[in-house]
XYZ file of C-alpha atoms in Angstrom:
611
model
C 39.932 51.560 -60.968
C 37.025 51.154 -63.274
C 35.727 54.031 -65.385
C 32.476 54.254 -67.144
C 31.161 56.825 -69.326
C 26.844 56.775 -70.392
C 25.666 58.465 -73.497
C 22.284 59.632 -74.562
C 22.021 60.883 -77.244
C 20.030 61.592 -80.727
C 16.547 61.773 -79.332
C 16.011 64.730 -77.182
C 18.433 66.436 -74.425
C 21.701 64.418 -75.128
C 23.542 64.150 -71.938
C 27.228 62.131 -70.743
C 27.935 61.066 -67.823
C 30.574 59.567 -65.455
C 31.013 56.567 -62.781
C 34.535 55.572 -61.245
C 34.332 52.938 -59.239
C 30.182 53.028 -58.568
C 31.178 56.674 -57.535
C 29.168 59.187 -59.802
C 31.786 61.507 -60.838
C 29.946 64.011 -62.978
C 27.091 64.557 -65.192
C 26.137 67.213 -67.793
C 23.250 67.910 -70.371
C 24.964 69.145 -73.746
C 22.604 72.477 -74.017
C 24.470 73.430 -71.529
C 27.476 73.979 -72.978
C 26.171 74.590 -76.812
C 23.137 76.892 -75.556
C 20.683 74.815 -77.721
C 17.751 73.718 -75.812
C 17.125 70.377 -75.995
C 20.217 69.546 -78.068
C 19.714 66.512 -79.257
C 23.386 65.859 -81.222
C 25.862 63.604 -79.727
C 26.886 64.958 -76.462
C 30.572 66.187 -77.078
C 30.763 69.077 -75.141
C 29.619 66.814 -72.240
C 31.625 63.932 -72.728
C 34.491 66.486 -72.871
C 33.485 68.179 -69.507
C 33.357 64.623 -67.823
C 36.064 63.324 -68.812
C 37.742 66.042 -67.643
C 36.555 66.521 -64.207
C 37.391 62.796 -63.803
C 40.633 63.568 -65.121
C 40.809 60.967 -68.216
C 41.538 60.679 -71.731
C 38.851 58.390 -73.562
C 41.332 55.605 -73.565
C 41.223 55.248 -70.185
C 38.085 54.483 -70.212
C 37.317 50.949 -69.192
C 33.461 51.165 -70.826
C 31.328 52.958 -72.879
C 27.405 52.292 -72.326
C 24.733 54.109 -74.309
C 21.321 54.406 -73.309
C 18.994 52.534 -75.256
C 19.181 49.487 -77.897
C 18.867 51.567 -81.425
C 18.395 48.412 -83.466
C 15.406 47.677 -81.621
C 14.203 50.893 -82.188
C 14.615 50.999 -85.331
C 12.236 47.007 -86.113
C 9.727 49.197 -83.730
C 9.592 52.308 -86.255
C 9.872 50.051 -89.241
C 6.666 47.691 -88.060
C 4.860 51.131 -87.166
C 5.313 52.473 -90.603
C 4.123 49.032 -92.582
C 1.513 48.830 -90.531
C 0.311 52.322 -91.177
C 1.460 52.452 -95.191
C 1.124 54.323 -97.131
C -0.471 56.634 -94.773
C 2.705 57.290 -92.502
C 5.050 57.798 -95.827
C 5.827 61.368 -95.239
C 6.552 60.463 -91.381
C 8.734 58.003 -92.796
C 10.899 60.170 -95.127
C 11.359 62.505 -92.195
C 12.763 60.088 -89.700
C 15.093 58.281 -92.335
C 17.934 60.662 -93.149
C 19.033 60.636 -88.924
C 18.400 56.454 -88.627
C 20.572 56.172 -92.171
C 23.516 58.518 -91.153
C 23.567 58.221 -87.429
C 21.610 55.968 -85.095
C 22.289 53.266 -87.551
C 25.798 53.560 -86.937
C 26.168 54.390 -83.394
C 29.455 52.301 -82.926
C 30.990 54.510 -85.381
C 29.688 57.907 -84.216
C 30.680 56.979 -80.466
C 34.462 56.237 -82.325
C 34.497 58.991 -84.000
C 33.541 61.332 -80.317
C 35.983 59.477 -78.889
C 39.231 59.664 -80.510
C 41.509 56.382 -79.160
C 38.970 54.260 -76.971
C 39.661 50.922 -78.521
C 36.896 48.809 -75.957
C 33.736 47.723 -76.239
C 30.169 49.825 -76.364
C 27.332 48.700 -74.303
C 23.337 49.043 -75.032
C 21.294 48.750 -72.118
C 18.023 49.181 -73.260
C 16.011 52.696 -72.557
C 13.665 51.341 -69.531
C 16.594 49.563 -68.244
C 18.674 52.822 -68.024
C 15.596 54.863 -66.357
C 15.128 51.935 -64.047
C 18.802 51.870 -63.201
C 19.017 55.793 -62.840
C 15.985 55.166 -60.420
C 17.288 52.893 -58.436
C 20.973 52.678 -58.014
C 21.588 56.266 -56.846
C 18.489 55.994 -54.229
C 19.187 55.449 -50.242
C 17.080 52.387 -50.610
C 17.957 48.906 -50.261
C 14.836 47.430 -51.523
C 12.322 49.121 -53.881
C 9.423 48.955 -56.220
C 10.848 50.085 -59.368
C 8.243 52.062 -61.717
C 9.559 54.172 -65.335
C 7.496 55.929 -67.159
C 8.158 57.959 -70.681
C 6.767 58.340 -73.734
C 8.518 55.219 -75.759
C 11.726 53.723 -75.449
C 12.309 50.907 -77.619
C 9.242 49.240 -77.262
C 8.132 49.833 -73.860
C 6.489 52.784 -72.656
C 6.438 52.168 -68.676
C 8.316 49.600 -66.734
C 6.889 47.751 -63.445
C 9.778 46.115 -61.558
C 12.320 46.106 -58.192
C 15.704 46.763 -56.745
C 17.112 44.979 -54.468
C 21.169 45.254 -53.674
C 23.151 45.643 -56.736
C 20.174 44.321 -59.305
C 17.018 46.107 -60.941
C 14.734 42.903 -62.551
C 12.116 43.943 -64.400
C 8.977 42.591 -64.371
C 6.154 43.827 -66.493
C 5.725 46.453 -69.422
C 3.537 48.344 -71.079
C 3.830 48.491 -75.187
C 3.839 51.173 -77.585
C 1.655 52.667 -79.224
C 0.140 52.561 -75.876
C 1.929 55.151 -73.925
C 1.152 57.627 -70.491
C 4.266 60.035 -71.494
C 2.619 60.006 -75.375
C -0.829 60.445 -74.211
C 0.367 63.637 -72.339
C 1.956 65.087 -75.185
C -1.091 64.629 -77.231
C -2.661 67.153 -74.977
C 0.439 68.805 -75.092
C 0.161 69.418 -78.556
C -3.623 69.900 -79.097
C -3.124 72.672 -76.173
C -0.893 74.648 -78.556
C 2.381 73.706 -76.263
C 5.433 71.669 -78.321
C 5.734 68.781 -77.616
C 8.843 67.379 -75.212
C 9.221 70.766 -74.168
C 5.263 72.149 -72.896
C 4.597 69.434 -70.832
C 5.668 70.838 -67.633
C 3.323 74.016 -69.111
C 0.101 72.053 -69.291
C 0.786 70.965 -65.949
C 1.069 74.503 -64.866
C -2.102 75.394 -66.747
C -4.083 72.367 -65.295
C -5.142 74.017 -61.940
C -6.804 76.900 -63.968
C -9.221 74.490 -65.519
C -11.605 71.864 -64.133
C -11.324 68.297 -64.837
C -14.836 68.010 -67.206
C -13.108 65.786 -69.397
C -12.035 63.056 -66.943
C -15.250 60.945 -67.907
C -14.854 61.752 -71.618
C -11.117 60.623 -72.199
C -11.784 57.154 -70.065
C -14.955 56.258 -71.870
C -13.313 57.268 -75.246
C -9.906 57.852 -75.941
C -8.168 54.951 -73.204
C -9.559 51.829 -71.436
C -7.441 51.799 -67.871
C -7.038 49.145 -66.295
C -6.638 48.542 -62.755
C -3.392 47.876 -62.785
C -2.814 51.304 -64.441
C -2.260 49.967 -68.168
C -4.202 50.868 -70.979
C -4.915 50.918 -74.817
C -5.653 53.802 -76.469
C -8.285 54.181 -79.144
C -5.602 55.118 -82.231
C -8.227 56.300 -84.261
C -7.737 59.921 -82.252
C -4.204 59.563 -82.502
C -1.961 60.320 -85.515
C 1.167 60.054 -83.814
C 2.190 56.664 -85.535
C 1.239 57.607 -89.200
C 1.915 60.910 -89.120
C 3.388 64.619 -88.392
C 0.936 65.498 -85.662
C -0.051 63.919 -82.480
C -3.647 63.897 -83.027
C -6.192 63.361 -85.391
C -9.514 65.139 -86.833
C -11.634 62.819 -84.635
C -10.036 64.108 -81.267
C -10.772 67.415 -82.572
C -14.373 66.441 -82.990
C -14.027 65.396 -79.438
C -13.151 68.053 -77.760
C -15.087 70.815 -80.371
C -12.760 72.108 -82.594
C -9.106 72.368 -83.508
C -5.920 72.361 -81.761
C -4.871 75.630 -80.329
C -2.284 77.631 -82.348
C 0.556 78.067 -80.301
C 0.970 81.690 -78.762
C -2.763 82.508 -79.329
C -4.728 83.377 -75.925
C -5.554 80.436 -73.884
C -9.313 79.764 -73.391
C -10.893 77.968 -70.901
C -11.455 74.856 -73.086
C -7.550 74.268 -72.827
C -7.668 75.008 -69.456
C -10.067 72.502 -68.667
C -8.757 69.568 -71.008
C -4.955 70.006 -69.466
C -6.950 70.016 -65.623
C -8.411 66.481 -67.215
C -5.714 64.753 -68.642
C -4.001 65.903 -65.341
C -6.296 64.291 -63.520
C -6.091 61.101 -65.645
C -2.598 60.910 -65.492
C -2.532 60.892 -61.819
C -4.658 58.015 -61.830
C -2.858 56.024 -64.383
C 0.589 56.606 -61.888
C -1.370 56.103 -58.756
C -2.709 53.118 -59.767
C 0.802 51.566 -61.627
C 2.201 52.579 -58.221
C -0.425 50.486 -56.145
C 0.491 47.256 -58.676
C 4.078 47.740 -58.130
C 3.374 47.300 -54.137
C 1.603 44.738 -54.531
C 4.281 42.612 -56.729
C 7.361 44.245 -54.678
C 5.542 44.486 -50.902
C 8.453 47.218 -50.534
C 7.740 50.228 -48.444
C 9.943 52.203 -51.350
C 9.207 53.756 -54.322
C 11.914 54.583 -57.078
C 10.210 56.652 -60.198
C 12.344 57.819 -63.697
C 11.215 58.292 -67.130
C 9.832 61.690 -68.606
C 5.913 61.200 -66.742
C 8.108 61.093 -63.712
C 8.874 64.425 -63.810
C 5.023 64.816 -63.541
C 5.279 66.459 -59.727
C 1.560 66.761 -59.162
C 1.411 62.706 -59.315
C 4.161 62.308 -57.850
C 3.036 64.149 -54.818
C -0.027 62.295 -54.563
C 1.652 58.712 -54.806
C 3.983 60.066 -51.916
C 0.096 61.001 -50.301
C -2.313 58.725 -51.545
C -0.116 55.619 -52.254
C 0.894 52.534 -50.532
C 4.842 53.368 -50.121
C 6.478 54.789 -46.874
C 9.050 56.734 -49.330
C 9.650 58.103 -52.788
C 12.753 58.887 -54.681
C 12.298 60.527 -58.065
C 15.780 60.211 -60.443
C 16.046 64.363 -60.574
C 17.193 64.114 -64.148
C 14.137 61.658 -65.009
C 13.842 61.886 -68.712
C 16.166 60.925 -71.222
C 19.341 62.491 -70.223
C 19.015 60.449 -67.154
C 19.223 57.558 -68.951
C 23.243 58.641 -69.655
C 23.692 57.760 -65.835
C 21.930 54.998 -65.632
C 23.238 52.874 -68.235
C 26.726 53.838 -66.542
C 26.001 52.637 -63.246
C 23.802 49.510 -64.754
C 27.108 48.110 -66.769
C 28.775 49.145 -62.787
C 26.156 47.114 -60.670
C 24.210 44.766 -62.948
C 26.865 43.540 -65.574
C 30.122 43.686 -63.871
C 28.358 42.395 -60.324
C 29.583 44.990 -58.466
C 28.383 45.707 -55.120
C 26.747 48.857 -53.769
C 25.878 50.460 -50.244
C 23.222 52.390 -49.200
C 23.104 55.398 -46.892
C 20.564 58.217 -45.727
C 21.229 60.402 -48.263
C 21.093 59.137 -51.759
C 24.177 58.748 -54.008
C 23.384 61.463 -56.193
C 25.576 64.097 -54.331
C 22.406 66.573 -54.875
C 22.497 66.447 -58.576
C 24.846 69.163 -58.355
C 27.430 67.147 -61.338
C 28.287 69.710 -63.672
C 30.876 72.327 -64.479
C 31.889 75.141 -61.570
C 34.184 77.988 -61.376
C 36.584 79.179 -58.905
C 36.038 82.760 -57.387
C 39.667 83.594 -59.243
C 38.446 82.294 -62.630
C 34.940 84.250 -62.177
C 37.316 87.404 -60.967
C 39.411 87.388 -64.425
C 36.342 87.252 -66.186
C 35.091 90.284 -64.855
C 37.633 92.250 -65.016
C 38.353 91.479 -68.685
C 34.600 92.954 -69.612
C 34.946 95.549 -66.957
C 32.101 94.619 -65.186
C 31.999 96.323 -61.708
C 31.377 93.811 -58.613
C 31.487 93.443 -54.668
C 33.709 90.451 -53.386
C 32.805 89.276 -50.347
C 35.703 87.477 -47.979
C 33.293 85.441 -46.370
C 29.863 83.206 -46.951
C 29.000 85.021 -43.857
C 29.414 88.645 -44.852
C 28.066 87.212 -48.820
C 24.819 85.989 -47.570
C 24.201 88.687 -45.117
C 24.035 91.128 -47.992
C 22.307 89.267 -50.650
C 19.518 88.365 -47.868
C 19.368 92.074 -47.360
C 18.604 92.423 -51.025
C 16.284 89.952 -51.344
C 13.996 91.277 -48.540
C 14.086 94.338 -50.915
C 12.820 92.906 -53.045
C 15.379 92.716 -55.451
C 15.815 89.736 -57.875
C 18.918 88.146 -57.826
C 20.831 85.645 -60.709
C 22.212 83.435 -58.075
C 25.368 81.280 -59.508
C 27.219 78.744 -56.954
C 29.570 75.612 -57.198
C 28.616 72.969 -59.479
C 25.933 72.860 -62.043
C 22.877 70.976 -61.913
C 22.296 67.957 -63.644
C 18.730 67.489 -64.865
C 16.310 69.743 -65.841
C 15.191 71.587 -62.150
C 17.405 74.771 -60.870
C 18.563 73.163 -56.802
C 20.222 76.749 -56.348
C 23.157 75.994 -58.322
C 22.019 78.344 -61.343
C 18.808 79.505 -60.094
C 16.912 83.214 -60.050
C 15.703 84.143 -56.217
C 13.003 86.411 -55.252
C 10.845 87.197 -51.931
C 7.906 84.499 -52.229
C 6.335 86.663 -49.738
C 5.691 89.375 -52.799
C 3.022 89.950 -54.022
C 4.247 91.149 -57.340
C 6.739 88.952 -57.648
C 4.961 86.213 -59.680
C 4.079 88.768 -62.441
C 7.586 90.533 -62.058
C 9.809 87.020 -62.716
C 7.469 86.234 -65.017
C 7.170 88.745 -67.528
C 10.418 91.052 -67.188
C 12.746 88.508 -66.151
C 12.059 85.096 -67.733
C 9.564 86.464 -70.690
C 7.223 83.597 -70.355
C 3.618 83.162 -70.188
C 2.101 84.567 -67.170
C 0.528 81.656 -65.811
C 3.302 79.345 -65.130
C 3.790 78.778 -61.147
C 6.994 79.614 -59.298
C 8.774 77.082 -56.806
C 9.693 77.512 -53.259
C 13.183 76.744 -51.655
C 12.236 76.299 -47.896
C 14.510 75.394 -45.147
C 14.193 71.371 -44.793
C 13.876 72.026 -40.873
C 10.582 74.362 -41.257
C 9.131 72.297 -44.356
C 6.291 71.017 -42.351
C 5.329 75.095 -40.922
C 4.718 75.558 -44.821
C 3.344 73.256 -46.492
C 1.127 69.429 -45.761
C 4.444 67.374 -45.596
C 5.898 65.394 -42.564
C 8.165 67.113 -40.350
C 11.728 67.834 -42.109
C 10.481 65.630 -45.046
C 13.453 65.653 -47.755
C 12.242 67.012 -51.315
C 15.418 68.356 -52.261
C 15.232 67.792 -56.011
C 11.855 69.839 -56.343
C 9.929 66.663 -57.923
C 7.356 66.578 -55.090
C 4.215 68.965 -54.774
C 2.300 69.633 -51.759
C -0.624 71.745 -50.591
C -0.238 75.180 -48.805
C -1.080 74.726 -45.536
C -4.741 75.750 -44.620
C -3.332 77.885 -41.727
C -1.183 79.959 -44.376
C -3.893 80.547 -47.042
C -5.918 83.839 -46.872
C -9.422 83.854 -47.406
C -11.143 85.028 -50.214
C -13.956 87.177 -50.451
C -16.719 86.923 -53.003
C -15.800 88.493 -56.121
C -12.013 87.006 -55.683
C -13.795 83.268 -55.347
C -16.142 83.938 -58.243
C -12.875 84.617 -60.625
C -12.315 82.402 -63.844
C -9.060 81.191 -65.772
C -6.138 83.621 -65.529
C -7.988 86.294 -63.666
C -7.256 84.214 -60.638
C -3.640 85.382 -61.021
C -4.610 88.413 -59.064
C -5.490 86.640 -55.854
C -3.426 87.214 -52.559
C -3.569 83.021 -51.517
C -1.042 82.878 -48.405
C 1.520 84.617 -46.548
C 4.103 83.403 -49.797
C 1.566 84.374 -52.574
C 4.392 83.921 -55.014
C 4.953 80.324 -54.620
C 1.398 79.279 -54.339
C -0.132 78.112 -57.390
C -3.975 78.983 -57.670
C -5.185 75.711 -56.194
C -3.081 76.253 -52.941
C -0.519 74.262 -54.638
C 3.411 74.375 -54.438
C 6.263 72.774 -56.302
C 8.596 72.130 -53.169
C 12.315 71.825 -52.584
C 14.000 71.398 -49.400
C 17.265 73.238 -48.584
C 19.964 71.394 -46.289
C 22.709 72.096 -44.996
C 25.041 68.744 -46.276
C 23.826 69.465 -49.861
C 23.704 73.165 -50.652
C 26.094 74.729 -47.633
C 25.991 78.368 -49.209
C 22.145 78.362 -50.340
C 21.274 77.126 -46.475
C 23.086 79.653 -45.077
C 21.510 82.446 -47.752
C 18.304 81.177 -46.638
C 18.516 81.110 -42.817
C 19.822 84.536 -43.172
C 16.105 85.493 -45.217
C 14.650 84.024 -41.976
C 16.824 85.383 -39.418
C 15.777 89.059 -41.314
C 12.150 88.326 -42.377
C 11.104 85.850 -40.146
C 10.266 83.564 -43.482
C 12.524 80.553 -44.624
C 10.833 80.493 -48.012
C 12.198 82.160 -51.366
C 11.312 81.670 -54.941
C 13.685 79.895 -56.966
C 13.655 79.590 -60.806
C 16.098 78.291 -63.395
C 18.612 81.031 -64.370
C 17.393 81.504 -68.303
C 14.634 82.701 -70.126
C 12.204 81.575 -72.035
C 13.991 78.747 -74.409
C 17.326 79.370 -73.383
C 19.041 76.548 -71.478
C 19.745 77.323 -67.996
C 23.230 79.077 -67.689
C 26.319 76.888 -67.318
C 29.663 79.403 -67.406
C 29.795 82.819 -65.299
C 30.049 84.802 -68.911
C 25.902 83.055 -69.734
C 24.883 84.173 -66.362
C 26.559 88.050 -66.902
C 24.551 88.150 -70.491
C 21.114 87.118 -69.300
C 21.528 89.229 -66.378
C 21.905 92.039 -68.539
C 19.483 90.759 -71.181
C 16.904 90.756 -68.510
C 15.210 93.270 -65.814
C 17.191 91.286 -62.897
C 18.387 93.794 -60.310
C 21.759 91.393 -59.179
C 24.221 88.906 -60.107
C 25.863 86.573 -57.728
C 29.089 84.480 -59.413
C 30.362 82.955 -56.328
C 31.289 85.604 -53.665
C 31.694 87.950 -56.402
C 27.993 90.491 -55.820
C 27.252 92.764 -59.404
C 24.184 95.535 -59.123
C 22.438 96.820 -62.521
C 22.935 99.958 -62.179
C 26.602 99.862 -61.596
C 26.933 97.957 -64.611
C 29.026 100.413 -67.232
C 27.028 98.427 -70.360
C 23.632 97.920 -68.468
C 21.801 100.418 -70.307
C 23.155 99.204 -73.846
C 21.770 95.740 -74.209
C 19.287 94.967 -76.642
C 16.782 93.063 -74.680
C 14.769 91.884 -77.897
C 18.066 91.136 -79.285
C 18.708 89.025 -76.515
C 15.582 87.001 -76.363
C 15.643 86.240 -80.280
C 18.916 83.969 -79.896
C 16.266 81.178 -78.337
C 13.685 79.670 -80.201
C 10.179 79.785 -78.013
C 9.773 76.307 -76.249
């Protein structure tokens, strides 16, 4: 037996993870378990959690990989700096104190987190890991390999393929030139932070139109056809200093950045619908090179920008490649996995098989709990619950509920790994609502109004929905797709002649709460093999409604980490307007809660910092 743990760790959203014998055993973000969004620290909590689902001590372990080369990184922030002194000074002192007592010293920190592991540590570097997260865990035996982030050591997007039991790659694109760091630019000047908004100006992006397409090619990047580019750095204060854009990109687009939390105007709207727009094209067209050099009919995508669902859906569309398979935790925690099953495959020559269903066992890695454990929990607060003998009987009643209506916490077997709820730790509601967009949104997750919902829909009736191919898999929620035409509703003359968020109020389609305002959806498939209790919740919806679409969100609010242990879910369902609380088979309603009326919403909410 061979037993490999990955680290990531000290950038943003430290994760663990671990591979016996190519076999991923588990996988866990460390918010998660320390309720710090983002948590950047080294990953304890997780490393714990792994190694004890795989049922080790650390010095059993046979290697330790971590993510990216740190020495590397460090010559790449050192060159930036000189190059930019003295202008990047105060940048400099800010970065120093975590390079001088940490990443400097990884060896030592990964000792000292791992108390009697005598062996070696490995550095793959950061593209590598992303690549090998990408690939390895896909059904594919061949593939075009493409990663795409904001910086790793050097390299901000990979070009490369897969093939058996080795990644090679080929080509790279250099910082400061950077898709995932363009993006956040926007990001930032949009009033959104930065490694956290992204998925927000996506969001915002259909509100606006793209009148700034023309204006950030001819000025701010020269693409290529290939899809790489070099930015004009004189807009960009990202290597020198604390912001990621300068006075002349303000000049550009007429006037400062937005303040964060201030009303959007359409001027943000219609930059984040442009830079949308751009990035699509940069992806598209990296996608088309990496055809060309691979002549593979697959597609493998990781990095941050791969998280980017609206181009990924259009490469799936538009591009050259019979099939796509997006690594579901595609930014940097990923990159924990990968460099585990890179030592695995690529170092120690290991082979590896391929099936129809990818290796990645649904991304459902992390902790679960045992209707007995979630039982003594409840009864030592008191809490007052249904239990339910069978799946049967327990999704017969929660389908009831949500045809009411009702929204329900929804927490089942293992925890996801990666940043998209798969029904694992999700919130549900009827998509068919009409109210339920502005419900979830404002008395349940406390988050900006404008931000789309997803839909879970039945893999068999995928194609009834939405503009994908009959039973096409998208069970990791990293594809979108257009609302079919013969589920929209028309609109009549005052609703089409709506602006920015007013078009919130528009009826779209028979599931107006999953369908963005450009007829757009953010889909994931439900089977049977992968979530057994969520497919049979949702064929009962459509055996009562007729529908085999629901919303699903992550269960948290706004900057909270999504819920991990049956005690997080029971405090942010009280903390919140949700009506029930699933833990297993165990069914809790609001108002039979003894302590429902005594929770301090505002209290509640001010534990997380906004994101």
């Amino acid at each position: 037996m061979a037993a490999i743990l990955g680290i990531s760790a000290f950038y943003h959203d430290s994760a663990a993870a671990i591979v016996i014998d190519g076999k991923i055993v588990a996988a866990a973000q460390e918010e998660r378990f320390t309720r710090k969004k983002h948590d950047f620290e080294f990953p304890a909590r997780a490393i714990q959690y792994c190694l004890e689902e795989a049922g080790l001590t650390p010095e059993q372990l046979d290697y330790v990989g971590f993510y990216e080369k740190p020495l590397i990184k460090f010559e790449r922030l050192l060159e930036t700096y000189l190059s930019y002194a003295p202008r990047g000074f105060p940048s400099f002192l800010k970065a120093m104190p975590l390079w001088l007592h940490q990443k400097l010293h990884l060896p030592r920190e990964m000792r000292r987190g791992l108390p009697g592991y005598k062996k070696r540590f490995v550095f793959v570097e950061h593209h590598e890991s992303h690549a090998a997260s990408a690939f390895f865990p896909s059904p594919f035996d061949d593939a075009a390999v493409l990663t795409v982030d904001g910086v790793g050591e050097w390299a901000t997007a990979t070009l490369g393929q897969g093939r058996g039991n080795r990644i090679e790659i080929s080509q790279q694109l250099n910082f400061p030139h950077s898709p995932g760091l363009l993006y956040s630019a926007f990001t930032y000047f949009c009033g959104f932070k930065v490694n956290s908004g992204e998925y927000k100006l996506m969001g915002l992006a259909p509100y606006g139109e793209p009148k700034y397409v023309d204006l950030i090619l001819d000025r701010l990047i020269d693409l290529k056809s290939d899809g790489s580019f070099r930015m004009d750095m004189s807009y960009f204060n990202y290597c020198q200093g604390l912001t990621m854009t300068a006075r002349k990109f303000d000049r550009l687009f007429g006037g400062p950045p937005r303040k964060p939390e201030t009303p959007l105007s359409l001027r943000e709207m219609d930059i984040a619908a442009s830079i949308q727009k751009v990035t699509e094209e940069i992806m598209l067209r990296m996608a088309r090179h990496a055809h060309e050099l691979s002549g593979s009919k697959n597609l493998c995508l990781a990095g941050g920008v791969a998280l980017n669902c609206v181009a990924n859906g259009r490469i799936l569309r538009e591009g050259p490649y019979d099939n796509v398979w997006i690594q579901p935790a595609a930014g940097d925690a990923g990159g924990a996995l990968g460099v585990a099953q890179f030592i695995w495959h690529q170092l120690l020559g290991n082979a590896r098989t391929t099936a129809a269903i990818d290796s990645q066992r649904g991304s459902l890695l992390g902790p679960k709990f045992t209707d007995e454990e979630v039982r003594t929990y409840l009864e030592s607060i008191g809490a007052k619950y249904h239990y339910f003998d069978s799946d049967e009987s327990l999704c017969d009643f929660v389908a009831s509920l949500l045809a009411d209506e009702k929204v329900v916490g929804w927490v089942q077997g293992r925890m996801e790994f990666g940043p998209r709820a798969l029904g694992g730790r999700s919130i549900l509601g009827d998509a068919r609502s009409r109210q339920m967009q502005s419900v979830m949104n404002l008395k349940i997750k406390f988050r900006e109004s404008f931000r789309p919902f997803a839909p879970s829909v039945l893999q068999n009736r995928v194609q009834d929905f939405f503009a994908m191919r009959p039973g096409e898999p998208s069970p990791y929620m990293l594809l979108v797709a257009p609302v079919h035409e013969h589920k929209r509703q028309d609109l009549n003359g005052q609703e089409s002649g709506l602006q920015g968020l007013d078009r919130l109020k528009i009826c779209r389609s028979e599931v107006p709460a999953v369908t963005h305002v450009d007829y757009s959806a953010r889909v994931q498939t439900v089977d049977a093999e992968r979530h057994t209790r969520y497919h049979q919740l949702l064929t009962k919806f459509e055996d009562k409604t007729g529908c085999p679409v629901i919303i699903n969100t992550s269960f948290n609010v706004r900057g909270e980490p999504i819920v991990c242990t049956p005690a997080d879910a029971y405090r942010c369902f009280l903390g919140t307007n949700m009506d029930v609380l699933v833990l297993e088979r165990c069914v809790l309603l609001k108002p039979e809660q003894p302590n429902a009326k005594q929770i301090d919403i505002e209290a509640y909410l001010a534990q997380f910092s906004l994101d």
